[in-house]
C-alpha positions as a printed Julia matrix, in Angstrom:
79×3 Matrix{Float64}:
 -117.66  -111.55  66.57
 -117.4   -114.87  64.7
 -117.1   -113.0   61.4
 -114.26  -110.89  62.8
 -112.43  -113.98  64.03
 -112.88  -115.73  60.67
 -111.7   -112.62  58.81
 -108.62  -112.35  61.05
 -107.88  -116.05  60.54
 -108.21  -115.66  56.78
 -105.97  -112.6   56.81
 -103.37  -114.57  58.78
 -103.6   -117.51  56.36
 -103.13  -115.17  53.39
 -100.09  -113.6   55.04
  -98.6   -117.01  55.86
  -99.29  -118.21  52.32
  -97.58  -115.22  50.74
  -94.54  -115.66  52.97
  -94.24  -119.3   51.85
  -94.28  -118.51  48.13
  -91.15  -118.03  46.03
  -90.17  -114.34  45.94
  -91.08  -113.87  42.26
  -94.62  -115.17  42.87
  -95.03  -113.14  46.06
  -93.82  -110.0   44.26
  -96.13  -110.54  41.28
  -99.2   -111.12  43.44
  -98.38  -108.19  45.7
  -97.86  -105.85  42.75
 -101.14  -106.85  41.11
 -103.52  -107.43  44.01
 -102.17  -105.39  46.91
 -100.51  -102.48  45.14
 -103.09  -102.5   42.33
 -100.51  -102.09  39.57
 -101.51  -102.72  35.98
 -100.05  -105.53  33.89
  -98.28  -102.89  31.83
  -96.65  -101.34  34.91
  -95.55  -104.72  36.25
  -94.1   -105.67  32.86
  -92.24  -102.36  32.55
  -90.78  -102.66  36.06
  -89.59  -106.17  35.32
  -88.37  -105.38  31.81
  -90.59  -108.12  30.42
  -93.74  -108.53  28.36
  -97.38  -108.38  29.42
  -97.8   -112.0   28.3
  -94.92  -113.03  30.57
  -96.55  -111.2   33.48
  -99.88  -112.91  32.77
  -98.15  -116.28  32.75
  -96.3   -115.56  35.98
  -99.5   -114.41  37.67
 -101.27  -117.58  36.53
  -98.5   -119.73  38.06
  -98.4   -117.57  41.19
 -102.17  -117.88  41.72
 -101.96  -121.66  41.35
  -99.08  -121.83  43.86
 -100.98  -119.53  46.22
 -104.11  -121.68  45.99
 -102.18  -124.88  46.68
 -100.29  -123.41  49.64
 -103.36  -121.68  51.08
 -105.41  -124.87  51.02
 -102.58  -126.85  52.6
 -102.22  -124.3   55.4
 -105.99  -124.17  55.88
 -106.07  -127.96  56.29
 -103.32  -127.7   58.89
 -105.33  -125.06  60.75
 -108.4   -127.31  60.79
 -106.47  -130.32  62.11
 -104.8   -128.2   64.8
 -108.19  -127.24  66.29
C-alpha cells in the first residue's frame, strides 16, 4: 500500500512537472520517453538535426529535474 501511494505521488509529480515546462521541452521529453520515438524521428518531425534534438533533450531534462525537485520540496513542506 505504501509503495502504491508513493508511486501515485511520483506519477502526479511527473505530470505536474511536465505541465510546468515550456512546450518545446514537454514535447521533446514526451516524444522521447513516453512515445519512445528515436532521435532520428524527432529530428525529422521537427525539421532539425539529431544534434539539435540531443541538445534540446539535455536542456529539457535539466529543466525537468529542477522543476521536479522544486515541486517535491513543496510536497514535503505541505505534509
